[in-house]
PDB file of C-alpha atoms in Angstrom:
ATOM      1  CA  UNK A  29     -19.115 -13.938  -3.737  1.00 50.00           C
ATOM      2  CA  UNK A  30     -18.514 -17.528  -4.875  1.00 54.00           C
ATOM      3  CA  UNK A  31     -16.087 -20.089  -4.049  1.00 55.00           C
ATOM      4  CA  UNK A  32     -13.623 -19.766  -6.946  1.00 61.00           C
ATOM      5  CA  UNK A  33     -12.130 -17.471  -9.021  1.00 67.00           C
ATOM      6  CA  UNK A  34     -10.003 -14.998  -6.327  1.00 74.00           C
ATOM      7  CA  UNK A  35      -7.882 -15.357  -3.529  1.00 82.00           C
ATOM      8  CA  UNK A  36      -7.367 -12.087  -2.370  1.00 84.00           C
ATOM      9  CA  UNK A  37      -9.740  -9.069  -0.968  1.00 84.00           C
ATOM     10  CA  UNK A  38      -8.401  -5.893  -1.112  1.00 85.00           C
ATOM     11  CA  UNK A  39      -9.867  -2.595   1.297  1.00 84.00           C
ATOM     12  CA  UNK A  40      -9.704   0.251  -0.919  1.00 80.00           C
ATOM     13  CA  UNK A  41      -8.715   3.245  -0.201  1.00 79.00           C
ATOM     14  CA  UNK A  42      -7.689   4.744   3.098  1.00 77.00           C
ATOM     15  CA  UNK A  43      -5.931   7.984   2.871  1.00 79.00           C
ATOM     16  CA  UNK A  44      -3.040   8.324   5.385  1.00 78.00           C
ATOM     17  CA  UNK A  45      -1.772  11.221   7.384  1.00 78.00           C
ATOM     18  CA  UNK A  46       0.961  11.706  10.094  1.00 73.00           C
ATOM     19  CA  UNK A  47      -0.219  13.967  12.899  1.00 77.00           C
ATOM     20  CA  UNK A  48       1.410  14.251  16.342  1.00 80.00           C
ATOM     21  CA  UNK A  49       3.348  11.134  15.427  1.00 71.00           C
ATOM     22  CA  UNK A  50       0.230   9.055  15.154  1.00 72.00           C
ATOM     23  CA  UNK A  51      -0.999   7.509  11.959  1.00 70.00           C
ATOM     24  CA  UNK A  52      -4.688   8.663  10.986  1.00 75.00           C
ATOM     25  CA  UNK A  53      -6.430   6.983   8.459  1.00 73.00           C
ATOM     26  CA  UNK A  54      -9.317   8.399   7.091  1.00 76.00           C
ATOM     27  CA  UNK A  55     -12.034   6.263   4.630  1.00 74.00           C
ATOM     28  CA  UNK A  56     -14.385   8.367   2.840  1.00 70.00           C
ATOM     29  CA  UNK A  57     -13.805  11.332   5.488  1.00 73.00           C
ATOM     30  CA  UNK A  58     -14.234   9.375   8.558  1.00 76.00           C
ATOM     31  CA  UNK A  59     -11.792   7.916  11.073  1.00 75.00           C
ATOM     32  CA  UNK A  60     -11.153   4.150  10.645  1.00 69.00           C
ATOM     33  CA  UNK A  61     -11.037   3.659  14.119  1.00 67.00           C
ATOM     34  CA  UNK A  62     -15.011   4.582  14.039  1.00 73.00           C
ATOM     35  CA  UNK A  63     -15.903   1.398  12.350  1.00 68.00           C
ATOM     36  CA  UNK A  64     -14.177  -0.703  14.997  1.00 64.00           C
ATOM     37  CA  UNK A  65     -15.285  -2.939  16.495  1.00 69.00           C
ATOM     38  CA  UNK A  66     -17.313  -3.712  13.540  1.00 81.00           C
ATOM     39  CA  UNK A  67     -14.638  -4.010  10.802  1.00 81.00           C
ATOM     40  CA  UNK A  68     -12.735  -6.505  12.334  1.00 80.00           C
ATOM     41  CA  UNK A  69     -15.943  -8.692  13.198  1.00 82.00           C
ATOM     42  CA  UNK A  70     -17.268  -8.323   9.422  1.00 84.00           C
ATOM     43  CA  UNK A  71     -13.635  -9.271   8.144  1.00 84.00           C
ATOM     44  CA  UNK A  72     -13.819 -12.421   9.970  1.00 82.00           C
ATOM     45  CA  UNK A  73     -17.480 -13.086   8.977  1.00 81.00           C
ATOM     46  CA  UNK A  74     -16.160 -12.571   5.307  1.00 81.00           C
ATOM     47  CA  UNK A  75     -13.511 -15.105   5.721  1.00 79.00           C
ATOM     48  CA  UNK A  76     -15.147 -17.764   7.186  1.00 78.00           C
ATOM     49  CA  UNK A  77     -17.696 -17.793   4.031  1.00 76.00           C
ATOM     50  CA  UNK A  78     -15.256 -19.089   2.099  1.00 76.00           C
ATOM     51  CA  UNK A  79     -14.044 -23.173   2.440  1.00 76.00           C
ATOM     52  CA  UNK A  80     -10.322 -21.941   1.432  1.00 78.00           C
ATOM     53  CA  UNK A  81      -8.977 -18.815   3.441  1.00 79.00           C
ATOM     54  CA  UNK A  82      -8.839 -15.576   1.384  1.00 83.00           C
ATOM     55  CA  UNK A  83      -6.231 -13.044   1.936  1.00 89.00           C
ATOM     56  CA  UNK A  84      -7.119  -9.464   3.054  1.00 91.00           C
ATOM     57  CA  UNK A  85      -5.211  -6.628   2.089  1.00 93.00           C
ATOM     58  CA  UNK A  86      -5.198  -3.010   2.563  1.00 90.00           C
ATOM     59  CA  UNK A  87      -4.727  -0.781  -0.586  1.00 89.00           C
ATOM     60  CA  UNK A  88      -2.760   2.837   0.499  1.00 86.00           C
ATOM     61  CA  UNK A  89      -3.087   5.400  -1.992  1.00 81.00           C
ATOM     62  CA  UNK A  90      -5.347   5.575  -4.811  1.00 77.00           C
ATOM     63  CA  UNK A  91      -5.986   8.468  -7.321  1.00 74.00           C
ATOM     64  CA  UNK A  92      -4.991  11.736  -6.239  1.00 71.00           C
ATOM     65  CA  UNK A  93      -3.834  10.560  -3.090  1.00 72.00           C
ATOM     66  CA  UNK A  94      -0.444  11.250  -3.044  1.00 74.00           C
ATOM     67  CA  UNK A  95      -0.419  13.292   0.347  1.00 77.00           C
ATOM     68  CA  UNK A  96      -0.588   9.466   2.005  1.00 83.00           C
ATOM     69  CA  UNK A  97       3.238   9.015   0.228  1.00 84.00           C
ATOM     70  CA  UNK A  98       3.838  12.360   2.003  1.00 82.00           C
ATOM     71  CA  UNK A  99       2.625  11.342   5.107  1.00 83.00           C
ATOM     72  CA  UNK A 100       4.952   8.291   4.838  1.00 85.00           C
ATOM     73  CA  UNK A 101       7.801  10.053   3.770  1.00 85.00           C
ATOM     74  CA  UNK A 102       7.561  12.878   6.617  1.00 83.00           C
ATOM     75  CA  UNK A 103       7.086   9.954   9.626  1.00 85.00           C
ATOM     76  CA  UNK A 104      10.047   7.959   8.146  1.00 89.00           C
ATOM     77  CA  UNK A 105       8.934   4.201   6.567  1.00 92.00           C
ATOM     78  CA  UNK A 106      10.358   2.377   9.723  1.00 94.00           C
ATOM     79  CA  UNK A 107       7.663   4.460  11.876  1.00 88.00           C
ATOM     80  CA  UNK A 108       4.805   4.455   9.401  1.00 88.00           C
ATOM     81  CA  UNK A 109       5.190   0.606   9.038  1.00 92.00           C
ATOM     82  CA  UNK A 110       5.406   0.393  12.778  1.00 90.00           C
ATOM     83  CA  UNK A 111       1.892   2.383  13.371  1.00 84.00           C
ATOM     84  CA  UNK A 112       0.381   0.963  10.386  1.00 87.00           C
ATOM     85  CA  UNK A 113       1.145  -2.487  12.052  1.00 90.00           C
ATOM     86  CA  UNK A 114      -0.265  -1.349  15.687  1.00 85.00           C
ATOM     87  CA  UNK A 115      -3.080   0.594  14.334  1.00 80.00           C
ATOM     88  CA  UNK A 116      -4.447  -1.298  10.873  1.00 84.00           C
ATOM     89  CA  UNK A 117      -2.840  -4.512   9.860  1.00 90.00           C
ATOM     90  CA  UNK A 118      -2.724  -6.080  13.683  1.00 89.00           C
ATOM     91  CA  UNK A 119      -6.160  -5.008  14.447  1.00 83.00           C
ATOM     92  CA  UNK A 120      -8.126  -5.927  11.211  1.00 85.00           C
ATOM     93  CA  UNK A 121      -6.027  -9.271  11.064  1.00 88.00           C
ATOM     94  CA  UNK A 122      -5.144  -8.124   7.618  1.00 92.00           C
ATOM     95  CA  UNK A 123      -2.564 -10.291   5.142  1.00 94.00           C
ATOM     96  CA  UNK A 124      -0.742  -7.498   3.377  1.00 95.00           C
ATOM     97  CA  UNK A 125      -0.715  -4.023   1.788  1.00 94.00           C
ATOM     98  CA  UNK A 126      -0.927  -2.951  -1.882  1.00 92.00           C
ATOM     99  CA  UNK A 127       0.679   0.356  -2.745  1.00 89.00           C
ATOM    100  CA  UNK A 128      -1.251   2.286  -5.345  1.00 85.00           C
ATOM    101  CA  UNK A 129       0.846   5.501  -6.259  1.00 78.00           C
ATOM    102  CA  UNK A 130      -1.257   7.916  -8.236  1.00 77.00           C
ATOM    103  CA  UNK A 131      -1.245  11.259  -9.374  1.00 75.00           C
ATOM    104  CA  UNK A 132      -3.367  14.145  -9.136  1.00 71.00           C
ATOM    105  CA  UNK A 133      -3.448  14.511 -12.538  1.00 73.00           C
ATOM    106  CA  UNK A 134      -3.464  11.656 -15.248  1.00 69.00           C
ATOM    107  CA  UNK A 135      -1.266  12.645 -18.428  1.00 73.00           C
ATOM    108  CA  UNK A 136       2.164  10.188 -18.661  1.00 73.00           C
ATOM    109  CA  UNK A 137       4.541  12.997 -17.445  1.00 78.00           C
ATOM    110  CA  UNK A 138       2.535  13.362 -14.248  1.00 79.00           C
ATOM    111  CA  UNK A 139       2.335   9.650 -13.757  1.00 76.00           C
ATOM    112  CA  UNK A 140       6.372   9.611 -14.069  1.00 76.00           C
ATOM    113  CA  UNK A 141       6.625  12.646 -11.637  1.00 80.00           C
ATOM    114  CA  UNK A 142       4.686  10.940  -9.207  1.00 80.00           C
ATOM    115  CA  UNK A 143       7.024   8.461  -8.827  1.00 77.00           C
ATOM    116  CA  UNK A 144      10.086  10.567  -9.535  1.00 78.00           C
ATOM    117  CA  UNK A 145       8.872  12.290  -6.449  1.00 82.00           C
ATOM    118  CA  UNK A 146       8.089   9.061  -4.347  1.00 81.00           C
ATOM    119  CA  UNK A 147       9.074   5.975  -6.175  1.00 81.00           C
ATOM    120  CA  UNK A 148      11.906   5.569  -3.320  1.00 84.00           C
ATOM    121  CA  UNK A 149       9.305   6.093  -0.666  1.00 87.00           C
ATOM    122  CA  UNK A 150       7.408   3.033  -2.401  1.00 86.00           C
ATOM    123  CA  UNK A 151      10.776   0.790  -2.450  1.00 87.00           C
ATOM    124  CA  UNK A 152      11.373   1.853   1.123  1.00 90.00           C
ATOM    125  CA  UNK A 153       7.789   0.945   2.232  1.00 92.00           C
ATOM    126  CA  UNK A 154       7.879  -2.388   0.378  1.00 90.00           C
ATOM    127  CA  UNK A 155      11.251  -3.508   1.877  1.00 91.00           C
ATOM    128  CA  UNK A 156      10.281  -2.479   5.399  1.00 95.00           C
ATOM    129  CA  UNK A 157       7.160  -3.759   5.451  1.00 95.00           C
ATOM    130  CA  UNK A 158       8.270  -7.305   4.217  1.00 94.00           C
ATOM    131  CA  UNK A 159      11.013  -7.012   6.701  1.00 95.00           C
ATOM    132  CA  UNK A 160       8.442  -6.731   9.809  1.00 97.00           C
ATOM    133  CA  UNK A 161       5.850  -9.303   8.068  1.00 97.00           C
ATOM    134  CA  UNK A 162       7.768 -11.686   5.979  1.00 95.00           C
ATOM    135  CA  UNK A 163       4.784 -13.587   5.140  1.00 95.00           C
ATOM    136  CA  UNK A 164       2.167 -10.770   4.196  1.00 96.00           C
ATOM    137  CA  UNK A 165       1.709  -9.858   0.585  1.00 92.00           C
ATOM    138  CA  UNK A 166       2.919  -6.282  -0.779  1.00 91.00           C
ATOM    139  CA  UNK A 167       1.475  -5.742  -4.201  1.00 88.00           C
ATOM    140  CA  UNK A 168       1.899  -2.619  -6.418  1.00 83.00           C
ATOM    141  CA  UNK A 169      -0.801  -1.126  -8.704  1.00 77.00           C
ATOM    142  CA  UNK A 170       0.426   0.642 -11.463  1.00 66.00           C
ATOM    143  CA  UNK A 171      -1.155   1.294 -14.973  1.00 61.00           C
ATOM    144  CA  UNK A 172       0.513  -0.610 -17.570  1.00 57.00           C
ATOM    145  CA  UNK A 173       2.347   2.163 -19.366  1.00 61.00           C
ATOM    146  CA  UNK A 174       3.809   3.473 -16.427  1.00 62.00           C
ATOM    147  CA  UNK A 175       4.908  -0.265 -15.567  1.00 63.00           C
ATOM    148  CA  UNK A 176       7.087  -0.556 -18.236  1.00 62.00           C
ATOM    149  CA  UNK A 177       8.424   2.891 -17.942  1.00 64.00           C
ATOM    150  CA  UNK A 178       9.420   2.485 -14.425  1.00 63.00           C
ATOM    151  CA  UNK A 179       9.305  -1.107 -13.050  1.00 62.00           C
ATOM    152  CA  UNK A 180      11.588  -2.335 -15.978  1.00 62.00           C
ATOM    153  CA  UNK A 181      13.607   0.496 -17.544  1.00 64.00           C
ATOM    154  CA  UNK A 182      16.502   1.975 -14.871  1.00 64.00           C
ATOM    155  CA  UNK A 183      14.650   4.610 -12.979  1.00 60.00           C
ATOM    156  CA  UNK A 184      14.830   8.107 -13.181  1.00 64.00           C
ATOM    157  CA  UNK A 185      14.342   8.154  -9.228  1.00 66.00           C
ATOM    158  CA  UNK A 186      16.596   9.904  -7.010  1.00 67.00           C
ATOM    159  CA  UNK A 187      18.536   7.508  -5.117  1.00 69.00           C
ATOM    160  CA  UNK A 188      17.493   4.518  -6.539  1.00 68.00           C
ATOM    161  CA  UNK A 189      19.990   2.113  -8.425  1.00 69.00           C
ATOM    162  CA  UNK A 190      18.633  -0.313 -11.146  1.00 69.00           C
ATOM    163  CA  UNK A 191      14.641  -0.192 -11.429  1.00 68.00           C
ATOM    164  CA  UNK A 192      11.593  -0.498  -9.230  1.00 66.00           C
ATOM    165  CA  UNK A 193      11.474  -4.493  -9.705  1.00 66.00           C
ATOM    166  CA  UNK A 194      14.820  -5.133  -8.718  1.00 71.00           C
ATOM    167  CA  UNK A 195      14.658  -2.403  -5.810  1.00 71.00           C
ATOM    168  CA  UNK A 196      11.744  -4.385  -4.387  1.00 70.00           C
ATOM    169  CA  UNK A 197      12.935  -7.911  -4.715  1.00 66.00           C
ATOM    170  CA  UNK A 198      12.465 -10.105  -1.656  1.00 62.00           C
ATOM    171  CA  UNK A 199      16.098 -11.818  -1.451  1.00 60.00           C
ATOM    172  CA  UNK A 200      15.572 -15.844  -1.931  1.00 53.00           C
TER     173      UNK A 200
END
């Protein structure tokens, strides 16, 4: 992988669901838990290959995976973050999350609709995760036309004052 050029690795894209109050993560149709104990050992080996420690995040969502955000909403953000922490973040030794909210279809209206539908969850998840893990990274993966529309302009997201950038800013 080389010694320079990046400082964060992102594991992409498990899909989340809540079943009987328990977080279930699938990766290519397989339960993430089925990869243990190999995955933590492999991640430790990967980290040890660099002179400077690399951070490792997990990206939640991805193209067409809005059901992940529906699972977060149905479980409640604090319960989801707690379960994610217990089942994924701590066992894998991760350093943060990437939130990749993408719609089921690709035109601009569908992108805006997905953020209108789940934007408040994105904000609440960002803020709750940072409350629980203040030293961890939280990143979002919007596409550029959407970023300008929803991160900088006043959002058309119910129950959100201002824009996404303001709503997820960590107080200094």
